[in-house]
Coordinates of C-alpha atoms in Angstrom, one line a residue:
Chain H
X1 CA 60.6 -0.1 -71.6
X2 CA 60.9 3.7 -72.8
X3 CA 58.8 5.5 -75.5
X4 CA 62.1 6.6 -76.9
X5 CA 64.0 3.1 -77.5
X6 CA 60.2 1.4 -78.3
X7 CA 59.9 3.7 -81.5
X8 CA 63.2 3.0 -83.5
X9 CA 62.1 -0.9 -83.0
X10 CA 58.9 -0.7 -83.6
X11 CA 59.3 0.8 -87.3
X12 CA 62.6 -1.5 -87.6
X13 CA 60.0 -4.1 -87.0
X14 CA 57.4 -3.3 -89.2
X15 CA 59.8 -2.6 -92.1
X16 CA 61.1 -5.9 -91.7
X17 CA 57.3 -7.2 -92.1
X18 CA 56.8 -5.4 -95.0
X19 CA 60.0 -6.3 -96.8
X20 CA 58.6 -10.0 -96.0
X21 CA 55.8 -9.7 -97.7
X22 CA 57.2 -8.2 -100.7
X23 CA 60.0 -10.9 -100.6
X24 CA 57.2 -13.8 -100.2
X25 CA 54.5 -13.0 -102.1
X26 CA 56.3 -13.1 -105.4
X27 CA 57.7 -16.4 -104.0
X28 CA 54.3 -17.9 -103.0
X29 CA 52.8 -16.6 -106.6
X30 CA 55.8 -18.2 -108.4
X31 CA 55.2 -21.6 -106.7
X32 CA 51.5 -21.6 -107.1
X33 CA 51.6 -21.0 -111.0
X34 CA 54.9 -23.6 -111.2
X35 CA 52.3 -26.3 -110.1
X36 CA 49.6 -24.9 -112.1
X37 CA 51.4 -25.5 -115.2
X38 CA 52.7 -28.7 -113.9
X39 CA 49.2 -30.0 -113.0
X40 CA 47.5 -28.9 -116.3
X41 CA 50.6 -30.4 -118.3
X42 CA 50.2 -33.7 -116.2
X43 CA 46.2 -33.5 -117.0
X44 CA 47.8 -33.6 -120.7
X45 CA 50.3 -36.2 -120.8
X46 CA 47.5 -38.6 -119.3
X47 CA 44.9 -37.9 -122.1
X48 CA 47.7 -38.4 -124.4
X49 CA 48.8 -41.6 -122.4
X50 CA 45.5 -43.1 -122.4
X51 CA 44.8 -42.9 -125.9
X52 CA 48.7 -44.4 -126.7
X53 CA 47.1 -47.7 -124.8
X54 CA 44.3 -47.9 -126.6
X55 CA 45.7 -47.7 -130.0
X56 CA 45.2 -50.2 -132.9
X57 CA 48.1 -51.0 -135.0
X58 CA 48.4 -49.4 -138.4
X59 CA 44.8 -47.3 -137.6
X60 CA 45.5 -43.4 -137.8
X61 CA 43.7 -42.1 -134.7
X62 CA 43.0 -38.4 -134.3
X63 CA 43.4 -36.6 -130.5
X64 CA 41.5 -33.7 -129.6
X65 CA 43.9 -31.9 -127.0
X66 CA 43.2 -28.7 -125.5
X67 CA 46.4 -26.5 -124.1
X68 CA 46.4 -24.4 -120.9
X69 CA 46.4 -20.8 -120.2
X70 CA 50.0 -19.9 -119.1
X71 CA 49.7 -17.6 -116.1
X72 CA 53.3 -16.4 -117.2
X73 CA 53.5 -15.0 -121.1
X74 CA 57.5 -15.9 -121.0
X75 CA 56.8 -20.0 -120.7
X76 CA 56.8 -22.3 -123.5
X77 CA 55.6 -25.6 -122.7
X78 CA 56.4 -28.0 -125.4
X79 CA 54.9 -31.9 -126.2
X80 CA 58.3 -33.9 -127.2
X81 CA 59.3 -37.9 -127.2
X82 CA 62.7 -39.8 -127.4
X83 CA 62.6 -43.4 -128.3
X84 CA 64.8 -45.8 -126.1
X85 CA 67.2 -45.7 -128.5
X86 CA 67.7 -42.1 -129.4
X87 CA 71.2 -41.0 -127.7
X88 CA 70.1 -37.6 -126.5
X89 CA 67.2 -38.6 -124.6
X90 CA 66.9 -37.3 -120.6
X91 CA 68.0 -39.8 -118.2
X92 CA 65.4 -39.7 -116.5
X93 CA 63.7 -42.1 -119.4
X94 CA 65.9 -44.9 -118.2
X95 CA 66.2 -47.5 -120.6
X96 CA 63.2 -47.0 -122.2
X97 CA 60.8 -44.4 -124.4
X98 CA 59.3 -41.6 -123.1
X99 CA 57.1 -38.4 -123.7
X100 CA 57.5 -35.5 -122.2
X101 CA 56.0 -32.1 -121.2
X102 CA 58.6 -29.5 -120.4
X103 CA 59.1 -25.6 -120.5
X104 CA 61.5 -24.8 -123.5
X105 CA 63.8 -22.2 -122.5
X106 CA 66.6 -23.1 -124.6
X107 CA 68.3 -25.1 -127.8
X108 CA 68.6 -27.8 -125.5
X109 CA 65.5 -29.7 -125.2
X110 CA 67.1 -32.5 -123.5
X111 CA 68.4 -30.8 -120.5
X112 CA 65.5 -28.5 -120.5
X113 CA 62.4 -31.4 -120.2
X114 CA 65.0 -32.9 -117.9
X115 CA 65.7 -29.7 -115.5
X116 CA 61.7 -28.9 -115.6
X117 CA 59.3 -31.3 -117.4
X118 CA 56.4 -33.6 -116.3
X119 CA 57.6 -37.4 -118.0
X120 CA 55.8 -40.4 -119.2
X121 CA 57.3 -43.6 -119.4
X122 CA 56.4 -45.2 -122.4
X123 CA 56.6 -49.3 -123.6
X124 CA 57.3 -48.4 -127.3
X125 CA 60.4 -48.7 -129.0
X126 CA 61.0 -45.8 -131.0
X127 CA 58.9 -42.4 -131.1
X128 CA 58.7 -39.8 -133.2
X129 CA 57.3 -36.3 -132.6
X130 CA 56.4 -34.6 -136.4
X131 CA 55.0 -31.2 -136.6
X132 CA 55.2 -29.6 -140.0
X133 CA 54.2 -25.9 -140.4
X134 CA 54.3 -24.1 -144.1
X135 CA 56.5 -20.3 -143.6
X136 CA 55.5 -18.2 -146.8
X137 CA 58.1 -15.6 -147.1
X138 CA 57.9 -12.5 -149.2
X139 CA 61.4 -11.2 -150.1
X140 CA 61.9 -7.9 -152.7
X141 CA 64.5 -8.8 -155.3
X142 CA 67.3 -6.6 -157.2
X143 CA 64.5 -5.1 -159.7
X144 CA 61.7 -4.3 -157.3
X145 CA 59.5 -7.2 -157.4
X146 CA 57.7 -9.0 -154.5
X147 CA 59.0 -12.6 -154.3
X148 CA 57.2 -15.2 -152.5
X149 CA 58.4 -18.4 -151.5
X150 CA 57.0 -21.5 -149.1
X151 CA 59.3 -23.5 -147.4
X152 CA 57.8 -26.6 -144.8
X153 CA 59.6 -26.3 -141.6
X154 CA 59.6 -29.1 -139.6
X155 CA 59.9 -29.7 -135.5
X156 CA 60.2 -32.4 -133.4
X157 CA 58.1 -30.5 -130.6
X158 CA 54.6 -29.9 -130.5
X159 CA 54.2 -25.9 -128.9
X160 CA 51.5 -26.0 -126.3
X161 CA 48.9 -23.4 -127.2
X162 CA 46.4 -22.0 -124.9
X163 CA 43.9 -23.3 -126.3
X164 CA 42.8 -26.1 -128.6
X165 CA 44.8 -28.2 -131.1
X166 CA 45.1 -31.9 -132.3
X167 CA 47.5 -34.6 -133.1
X168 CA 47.8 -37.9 -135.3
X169 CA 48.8 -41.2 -133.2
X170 CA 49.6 -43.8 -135.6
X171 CA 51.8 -46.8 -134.4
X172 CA 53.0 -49.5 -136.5
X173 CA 54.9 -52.6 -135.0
X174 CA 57.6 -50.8 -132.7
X175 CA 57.5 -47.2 -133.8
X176 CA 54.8 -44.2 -132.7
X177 CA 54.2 -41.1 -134.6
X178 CA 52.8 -38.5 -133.0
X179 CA 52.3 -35.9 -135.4
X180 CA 50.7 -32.1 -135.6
X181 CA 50.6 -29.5 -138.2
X182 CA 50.9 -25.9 -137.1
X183 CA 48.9 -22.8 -139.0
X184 CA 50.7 -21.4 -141.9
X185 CA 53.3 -18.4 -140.8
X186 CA 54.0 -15.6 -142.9
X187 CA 57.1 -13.5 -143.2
X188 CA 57.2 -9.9 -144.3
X189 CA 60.9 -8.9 -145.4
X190 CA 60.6 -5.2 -143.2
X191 CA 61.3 -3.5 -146.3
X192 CA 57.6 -4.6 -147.7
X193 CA 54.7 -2.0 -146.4
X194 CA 52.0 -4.2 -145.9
Chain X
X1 CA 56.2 0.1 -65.8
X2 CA 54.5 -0.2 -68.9
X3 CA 53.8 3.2 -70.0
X4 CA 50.4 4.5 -72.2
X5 CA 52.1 4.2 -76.2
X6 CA 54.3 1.0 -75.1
X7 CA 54.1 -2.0 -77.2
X8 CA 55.1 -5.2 -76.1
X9 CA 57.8 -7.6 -78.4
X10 CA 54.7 -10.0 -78.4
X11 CA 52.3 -7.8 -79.9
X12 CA 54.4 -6.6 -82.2
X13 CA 55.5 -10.2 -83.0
X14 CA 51.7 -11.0 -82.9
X15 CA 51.5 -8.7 -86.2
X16 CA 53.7 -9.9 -88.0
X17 CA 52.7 -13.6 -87.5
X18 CA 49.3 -11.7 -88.4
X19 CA 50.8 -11.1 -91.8
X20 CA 52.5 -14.4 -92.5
X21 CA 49.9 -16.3 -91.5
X22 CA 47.8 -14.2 -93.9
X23 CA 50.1 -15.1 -96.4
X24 CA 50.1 -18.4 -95.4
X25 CA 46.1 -18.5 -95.8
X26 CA 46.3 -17.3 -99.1
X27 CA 48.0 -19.8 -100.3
X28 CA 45.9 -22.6 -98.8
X29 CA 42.9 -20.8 -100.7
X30 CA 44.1 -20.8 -104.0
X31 CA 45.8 -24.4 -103.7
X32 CA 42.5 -25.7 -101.8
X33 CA 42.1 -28.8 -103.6
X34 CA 38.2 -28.2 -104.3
X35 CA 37.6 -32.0 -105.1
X36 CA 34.5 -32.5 -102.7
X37 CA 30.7 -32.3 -104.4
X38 CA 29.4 -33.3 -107.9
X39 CA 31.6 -32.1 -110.8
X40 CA 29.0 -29.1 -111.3
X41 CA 30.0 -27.9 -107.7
X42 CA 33.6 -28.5 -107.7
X43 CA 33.3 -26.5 -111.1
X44 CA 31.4 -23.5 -109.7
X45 CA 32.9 -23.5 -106.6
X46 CA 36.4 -22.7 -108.2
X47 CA 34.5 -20.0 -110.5
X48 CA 33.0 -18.2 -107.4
X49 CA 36.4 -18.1 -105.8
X50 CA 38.2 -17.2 -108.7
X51 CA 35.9 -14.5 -109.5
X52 CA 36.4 -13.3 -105.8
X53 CA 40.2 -13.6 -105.8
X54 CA 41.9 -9.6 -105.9
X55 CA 43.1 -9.3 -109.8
X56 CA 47.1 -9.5 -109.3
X57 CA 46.2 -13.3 -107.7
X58 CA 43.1 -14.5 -109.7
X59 CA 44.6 -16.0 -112.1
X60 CA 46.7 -18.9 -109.7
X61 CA 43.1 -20.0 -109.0
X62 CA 42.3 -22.8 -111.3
X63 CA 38.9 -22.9 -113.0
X64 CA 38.6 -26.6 -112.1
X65 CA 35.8 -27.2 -114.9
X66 CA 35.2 -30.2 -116.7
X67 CA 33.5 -30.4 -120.1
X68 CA 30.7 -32.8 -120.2
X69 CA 30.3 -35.2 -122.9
X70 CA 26.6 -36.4 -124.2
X71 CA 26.4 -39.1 -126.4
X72 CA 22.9 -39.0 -128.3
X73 CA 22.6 -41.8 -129.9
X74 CA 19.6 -44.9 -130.5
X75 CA 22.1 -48.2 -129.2
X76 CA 25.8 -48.0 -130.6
X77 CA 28.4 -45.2 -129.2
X78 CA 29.3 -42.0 -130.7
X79 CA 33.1 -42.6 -132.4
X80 CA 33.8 -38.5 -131.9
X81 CA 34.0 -39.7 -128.3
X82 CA 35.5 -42.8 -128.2
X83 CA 38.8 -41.6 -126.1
X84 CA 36.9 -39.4 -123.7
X85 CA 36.3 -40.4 -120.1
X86 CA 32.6 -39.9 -118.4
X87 CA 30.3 -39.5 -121.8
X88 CA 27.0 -39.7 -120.9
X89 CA 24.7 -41.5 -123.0
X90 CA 21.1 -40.5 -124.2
X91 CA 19.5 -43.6 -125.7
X92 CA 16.9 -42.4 -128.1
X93 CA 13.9 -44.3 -129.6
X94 CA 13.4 -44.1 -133.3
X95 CA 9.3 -45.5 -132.6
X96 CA 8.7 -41.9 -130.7
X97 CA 10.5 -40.1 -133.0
X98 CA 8.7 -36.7 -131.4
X99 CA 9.6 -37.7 -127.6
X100 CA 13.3 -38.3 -129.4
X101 CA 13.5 -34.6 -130.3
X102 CA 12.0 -33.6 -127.5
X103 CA 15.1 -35.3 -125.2
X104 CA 17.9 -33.5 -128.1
X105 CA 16.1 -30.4 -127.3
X106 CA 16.3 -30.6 -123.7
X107 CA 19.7 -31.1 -123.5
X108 CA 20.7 -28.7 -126.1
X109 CA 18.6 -26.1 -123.7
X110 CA 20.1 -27.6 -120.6
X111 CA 23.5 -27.3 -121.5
X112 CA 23.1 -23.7 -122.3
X113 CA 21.7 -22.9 -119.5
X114 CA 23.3 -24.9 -117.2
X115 CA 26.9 -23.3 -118.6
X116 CA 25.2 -19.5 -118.5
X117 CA 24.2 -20.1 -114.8
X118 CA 27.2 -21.8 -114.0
X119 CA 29.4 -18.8 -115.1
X120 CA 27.5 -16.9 -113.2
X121 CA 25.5 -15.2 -116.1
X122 CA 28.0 -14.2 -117.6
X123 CA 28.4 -11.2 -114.6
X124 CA 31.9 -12.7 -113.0
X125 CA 35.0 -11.5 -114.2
X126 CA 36.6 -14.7 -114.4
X127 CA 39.9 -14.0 -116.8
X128 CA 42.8 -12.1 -115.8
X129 CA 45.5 -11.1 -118.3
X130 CA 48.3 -13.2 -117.8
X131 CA 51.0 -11.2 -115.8
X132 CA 54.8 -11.7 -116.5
X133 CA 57.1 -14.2 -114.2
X134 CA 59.0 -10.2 -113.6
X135 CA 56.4 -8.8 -112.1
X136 CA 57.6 -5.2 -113.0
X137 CA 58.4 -6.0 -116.5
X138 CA 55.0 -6.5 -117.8
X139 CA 52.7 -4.0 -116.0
X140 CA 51.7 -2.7 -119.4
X141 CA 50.1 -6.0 -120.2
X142 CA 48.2 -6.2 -116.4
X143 CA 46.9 -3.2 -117.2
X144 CA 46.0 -3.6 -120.6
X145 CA 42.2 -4.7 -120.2
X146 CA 41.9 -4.5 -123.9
X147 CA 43.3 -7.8 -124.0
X148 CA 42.0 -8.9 -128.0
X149 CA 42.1 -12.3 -126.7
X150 CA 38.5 -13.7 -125.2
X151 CA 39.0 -16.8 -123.2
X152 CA 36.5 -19.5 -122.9
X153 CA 35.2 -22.6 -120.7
X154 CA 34.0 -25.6 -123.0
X155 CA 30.9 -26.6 -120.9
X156 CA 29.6 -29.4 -123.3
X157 CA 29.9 -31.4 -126.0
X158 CA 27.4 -33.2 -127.6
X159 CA 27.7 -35.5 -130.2
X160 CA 25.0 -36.9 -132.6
X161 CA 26.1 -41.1 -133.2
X162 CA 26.6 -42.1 -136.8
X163 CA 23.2 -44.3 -136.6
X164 CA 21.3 -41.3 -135.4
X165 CA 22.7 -39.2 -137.9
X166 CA 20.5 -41.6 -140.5
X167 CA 16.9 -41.3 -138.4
X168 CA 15.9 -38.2 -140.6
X169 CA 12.5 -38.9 -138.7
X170 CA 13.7 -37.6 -135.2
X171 CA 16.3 -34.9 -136.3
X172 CA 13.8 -32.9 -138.6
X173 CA 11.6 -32.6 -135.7
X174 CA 14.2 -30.9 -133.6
X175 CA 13.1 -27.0 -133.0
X176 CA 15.7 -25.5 -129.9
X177 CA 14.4 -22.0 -130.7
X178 CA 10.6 -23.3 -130.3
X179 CA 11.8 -24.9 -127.0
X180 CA 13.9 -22.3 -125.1
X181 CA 11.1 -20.2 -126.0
X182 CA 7.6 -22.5 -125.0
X183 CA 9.2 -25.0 -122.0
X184 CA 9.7 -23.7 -118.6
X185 CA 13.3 -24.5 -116.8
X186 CA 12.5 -27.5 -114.8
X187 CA 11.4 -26.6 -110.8
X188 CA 10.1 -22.5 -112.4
X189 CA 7.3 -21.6 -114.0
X190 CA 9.3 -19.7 -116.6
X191 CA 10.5 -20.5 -119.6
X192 CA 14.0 -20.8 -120.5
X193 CA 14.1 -17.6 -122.5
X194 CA 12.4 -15.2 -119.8
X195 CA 15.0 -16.5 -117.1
X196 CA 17.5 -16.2 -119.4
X197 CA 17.1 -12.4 -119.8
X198 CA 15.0 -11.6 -116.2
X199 CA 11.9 -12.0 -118.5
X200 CA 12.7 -8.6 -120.9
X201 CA 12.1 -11.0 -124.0
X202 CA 9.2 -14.0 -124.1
X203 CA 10.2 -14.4 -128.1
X204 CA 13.4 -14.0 -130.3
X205 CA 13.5 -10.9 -132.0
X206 CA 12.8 -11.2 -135.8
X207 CA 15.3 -8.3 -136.4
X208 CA 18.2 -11.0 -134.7
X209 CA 17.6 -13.4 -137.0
X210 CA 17.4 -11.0 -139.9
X211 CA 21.1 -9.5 -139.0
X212 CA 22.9 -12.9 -138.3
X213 CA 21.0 -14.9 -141.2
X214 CA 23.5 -13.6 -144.4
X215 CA 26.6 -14.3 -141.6
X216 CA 26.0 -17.5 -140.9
X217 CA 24.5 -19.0 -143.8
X218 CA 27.1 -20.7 -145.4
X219 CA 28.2 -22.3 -142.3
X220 CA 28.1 -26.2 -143.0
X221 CA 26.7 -28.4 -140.2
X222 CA 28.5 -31.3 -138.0
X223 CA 27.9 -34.2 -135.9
X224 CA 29.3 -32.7 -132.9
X225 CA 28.8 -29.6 -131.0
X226 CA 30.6 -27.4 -128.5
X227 CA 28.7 -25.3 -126.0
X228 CA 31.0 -22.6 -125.1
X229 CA 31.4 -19.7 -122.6
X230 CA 33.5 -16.6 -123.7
X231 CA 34.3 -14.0 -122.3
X232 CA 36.3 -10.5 -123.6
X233 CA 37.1 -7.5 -121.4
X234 CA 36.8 -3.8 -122.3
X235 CA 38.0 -0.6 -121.1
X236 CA 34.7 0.8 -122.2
X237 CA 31.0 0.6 -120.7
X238 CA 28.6 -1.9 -122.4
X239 CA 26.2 1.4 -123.3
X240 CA 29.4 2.9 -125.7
X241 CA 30.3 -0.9 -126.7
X242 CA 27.2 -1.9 -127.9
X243 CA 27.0 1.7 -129.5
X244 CA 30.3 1.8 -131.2
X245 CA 30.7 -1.7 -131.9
X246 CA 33.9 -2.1 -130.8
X247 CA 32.8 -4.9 -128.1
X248 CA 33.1 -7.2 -131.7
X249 CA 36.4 -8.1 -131.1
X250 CA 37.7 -11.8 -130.8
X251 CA 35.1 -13.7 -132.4
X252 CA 31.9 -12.4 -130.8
X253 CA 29.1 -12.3 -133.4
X254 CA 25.9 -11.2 -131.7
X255 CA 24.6 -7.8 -131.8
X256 CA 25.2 -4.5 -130.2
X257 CA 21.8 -3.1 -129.9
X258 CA 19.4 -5.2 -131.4
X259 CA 18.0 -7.2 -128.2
X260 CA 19.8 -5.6 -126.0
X261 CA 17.9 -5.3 -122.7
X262 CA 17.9 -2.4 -120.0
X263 CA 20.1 -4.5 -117.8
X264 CA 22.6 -5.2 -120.4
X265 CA 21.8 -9.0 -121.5
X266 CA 21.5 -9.7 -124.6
X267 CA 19.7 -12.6 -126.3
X268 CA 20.2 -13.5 -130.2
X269 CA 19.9 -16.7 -132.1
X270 CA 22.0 -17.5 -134.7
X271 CA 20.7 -19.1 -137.8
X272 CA 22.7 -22.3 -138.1
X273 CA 23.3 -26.2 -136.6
X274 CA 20.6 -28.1 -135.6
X275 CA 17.7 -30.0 -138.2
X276 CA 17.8 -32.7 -140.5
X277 CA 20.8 -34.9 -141.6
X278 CA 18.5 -35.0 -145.2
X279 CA 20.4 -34.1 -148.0
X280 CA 23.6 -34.4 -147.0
X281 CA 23.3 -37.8 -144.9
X282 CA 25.0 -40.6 -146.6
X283 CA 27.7 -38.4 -147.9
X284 CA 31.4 -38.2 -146.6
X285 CA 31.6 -36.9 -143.6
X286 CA 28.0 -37.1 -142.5
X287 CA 26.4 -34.1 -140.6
X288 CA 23.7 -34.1 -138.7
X289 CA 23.3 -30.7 -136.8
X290 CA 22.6 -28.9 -140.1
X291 CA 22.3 -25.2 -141.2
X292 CA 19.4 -24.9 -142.7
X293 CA 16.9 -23.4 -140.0
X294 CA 17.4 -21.1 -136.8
X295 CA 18.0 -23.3 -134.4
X296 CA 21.5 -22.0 -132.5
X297 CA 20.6 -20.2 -129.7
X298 CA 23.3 -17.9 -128.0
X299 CA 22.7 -15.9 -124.7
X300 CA 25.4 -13.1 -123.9
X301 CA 25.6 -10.2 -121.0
X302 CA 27.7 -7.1 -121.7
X303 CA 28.1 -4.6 -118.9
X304 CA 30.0 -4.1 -115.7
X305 CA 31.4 -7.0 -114.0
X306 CA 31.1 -8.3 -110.3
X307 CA 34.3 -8.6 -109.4
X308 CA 36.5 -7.7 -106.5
X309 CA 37.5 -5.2 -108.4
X310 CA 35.5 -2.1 -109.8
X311 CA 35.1 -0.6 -113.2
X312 CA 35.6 -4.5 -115.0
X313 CA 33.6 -3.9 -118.5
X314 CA 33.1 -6.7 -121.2
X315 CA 30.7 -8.8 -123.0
X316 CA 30.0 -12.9 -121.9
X317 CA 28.4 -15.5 -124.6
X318 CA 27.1 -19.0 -124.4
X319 CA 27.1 -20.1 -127.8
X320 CA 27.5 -23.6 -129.8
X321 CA 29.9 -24.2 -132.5
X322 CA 31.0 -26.9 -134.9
X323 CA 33.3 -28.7 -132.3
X324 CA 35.3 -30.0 -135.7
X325 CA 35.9 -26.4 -136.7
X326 CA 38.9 -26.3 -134.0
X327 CA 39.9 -23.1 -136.2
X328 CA 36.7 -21.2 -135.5
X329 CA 36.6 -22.4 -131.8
X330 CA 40.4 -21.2 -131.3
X331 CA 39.6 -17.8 -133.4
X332 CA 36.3 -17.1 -131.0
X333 CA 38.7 -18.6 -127.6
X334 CA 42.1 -17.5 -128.2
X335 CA 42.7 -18.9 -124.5
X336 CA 40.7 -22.0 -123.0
X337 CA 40.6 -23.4 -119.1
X338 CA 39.1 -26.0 -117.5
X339 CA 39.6 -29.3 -119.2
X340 CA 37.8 -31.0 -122.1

């Protein structure tokens, strides 16, 4: 083999390794922090599991959960439920109830726990997911003044923080409420200097 | 022929399987399933390699850390833990009401230190900031070691049972300060405090207490506590920290200079928790860890960290809080691994 037609191949060649390892290591981070979130989601639908089975009817029962640290700042991981009933659920819950931990990444919660979410199967008719958070709103009217009102939103997903934050497990007869309430968020109109 | 300067297609190829297989490695060390050993071991196993793992990957290395639950109760179980898995229970006898303290102490000690050596004394740079899924979009963030958020490890709770919450005879006897400051760690003839700060402080400076006691006063007590591990990253030294304050951010509340020693560790107790369920036992909402006396004990390091990296700055604390007071925990950890 000649010096001359070695060269060209040998920097073709090492090119080619480099451009793999740029190509794969993105790749190989992606996957490893897909199943970290998957795995710390599934360590959170079992807590929540395990306390569903040991609930007394009627009794309100309080849940210490604690989120996980997203490795990615762009993922949402949401707590939701559809009863058996509801028509919109994933069809992945088959004929019956189930909770689910998915990444929210659009209006479509549905098609978004079923594309990428971690799913419990649950033996409970109906279930309802109740998070209420006050938004205090500060708007300037025609005459100058500062207006402020409070409205209570209300979701039917629980936002995974990244770190601590607890829910209310009641079930009565057929129906489980799993409900949250969120911190108080305020909303400056721009035009309001703080 | 082969000439001086040749390489042959298999060493070349032999390089680049090199590199994959590198690759390859890599991923088998941050997946490695570290589920071998006690829960302890597992847990610091995963700290030590995380804290070893090059920045841009650290954070794919799961702190696989388990909060331990202790149950201190005389016979019946503690109802803050009833839907937790693997709480330990301290039966406690309300004839040696002394030798009763003596155990609450111990494990209030033990936890702390247990959690501060765990985490490597608070020396391992165990948090990265979260990068973006784009790689390139975020690099101000990656850089961005002034992250305002501290993130935290829950080593322990311990939770005080409703019938021990009434035995006003053992609780009033409980003295943590006392104890971290006169009882050597099991297996060393040194007492908690001197290992805890390479033996720079044998008692708790005066002027600590002073500072912290207006701050923490109204704080009202609980029947459940949280020891917790924090830790907040700089961009400055711990020298211009402590000097300027600005290491205060994200919750910490001990001191800059007060008891800091020459290798950066700092050691402050915090006027709160522990004593007596007295006055307020029988009420709503009964407490027992109580804020009448000093009694928390919180053990920090700020300086450079170890890390495979160099130039890491920021501050470390073990410290106890009211475990119902999720708002306080989640303002001192805005981001919490390991699992409770």
């Amino acid at each position: 083999m000649k010096k001359g037609i070695l060269l060209p191949n040998l920097i073709s060649i090492i090119i080619v390794a480099i451009a793999a390892v740029i190509i794969l290591l993105p790749l190989l981070l992606s996957r490893l922090q897909e199943s970290n979130e998957k795995e710390n989601a599934r360590i959170l639908l079992n807590r929540l599991e395990g306390a569903i089975k040991n609930l007394e009817d009627g009794v309100p029962t309080p849940l210490d959960m604690q989120g996980f640290a997203k490795i990615s700042p762009n993922t949402q991981w949401v707590l939701t439920a559809w009863g058996k009933n509801s028509p919109d659920r994933p069809q992945e819950c088959f004929f019956q109830s189930c909770i689910y931990i998915c990444q929210k990444e659009s209006s479509n919660l549905s098609e978004d726990c079923s594309k990428n979410g971690i799913r419990r199967r649950i033996d409970i008719d109906n279930i309802q997911v109740i998070v209420k958070q006050e938004i205090i709103s500060q708007t300037n009217t025609f005459v100058g003044e500062t207006q402020i009102s409070s409205t209570i939103a209300e979701y039917n997903y629980i936002k995974i923080p990244e770190n601590l934050f607890e829910i209310k497990l009641t079930k009565t007869g057929d129906t489980l409420k799993i409900e949250s309430e969120l911190p108080a968020e305020r909303i400056l109109n721009p035009d309001i200097k703080k | 022929m082969k000439k001086r300067g040749d390489l042959s297609p298999g060493f070349i190829a032999g390089i680049v399987i090199l590199i994959l297989s590198m690759l390859v490695l890599l991923f088998f060390l941050v997946r490695s399933n570290l589920q071998e050993g006690t829960a302890d071991e597992i847990c610091q196993t995963s700290i030590l390699t995380r804290a070893t793992t090059p920045d841009v990957a650290q954070r794919y290395v799961p702190l696989k850390c388990t909060t331990k639950k202790v149950c201190l109760t005389i016979n019946e179980d503690c109802l803050q833990l009833q839907n937790e898995e693997n709480v330990m229970k301290v039966k406690l006898d309300t004839s040696r009401p002394q030798e009763s303290a003596d155990i609450i102490e111990k494990y209030i000690a033990d936890s702390t230190f247990d959690c501060w050596k765990m985490t490597g004394q608070g020396k391992l740079d165990l948090f990265a900031v979260p990068i973006s899924k784009n790689y390139f979009e975020n690099v101000e963030n990656y850089l961005n070691l002034n992250d305002p958020k501290s993130s935290c490890i829950i080593c322990s709770r311990l939770a005080i049972s409703e019938e021990l919450q009434n035995e006003k005879s053992i609780l009033q006897l409980i003295d943590v300060n006392d104890y971290m400051a006169n009882t050597p760690v099991p297996g060393s003839s040194q007492t908690y405090l001197e290992t805890l700060t390479d033996r720079q402080v044998n008692a708790i400076p005066g002027e600590v207490i002073d500072r912290y006691s207006d701050e923490r006063e109204n704080k009202s007590g609980t029947d459940q506590i949280a020891i917790i591990f924090a830790q907040v990253k700089s961009e400055e030294t711990w020298k211009e920290g402590a000097i300027t304050g600005a290491l205060h951010g994200a919750g910490f509340v001990f001191g800059s200079s007060y008891a800091l020693g020459l290798t950066g560790k700092i050691v402050t107790t915090l006027p709160g928790f522990l004593v007596a369920a007295t006055a307020i036992a029988g009420t709503a909402g009964i407490k027992a860890w109580n804020a009448d006396n000093h009694q928390d004990f919180s053990v920090g390091y700020c300086g450079e960290f170890t890390s495979s990296e160099t130039n890491k700055y920021g501050c470390s604390i073990v410290t106890q809080a009211d475990w119902n007071n999720k708002t306080a925990i989640n303002n001192l950890c805005g981001r919490i691994e390991g699992r409770i």
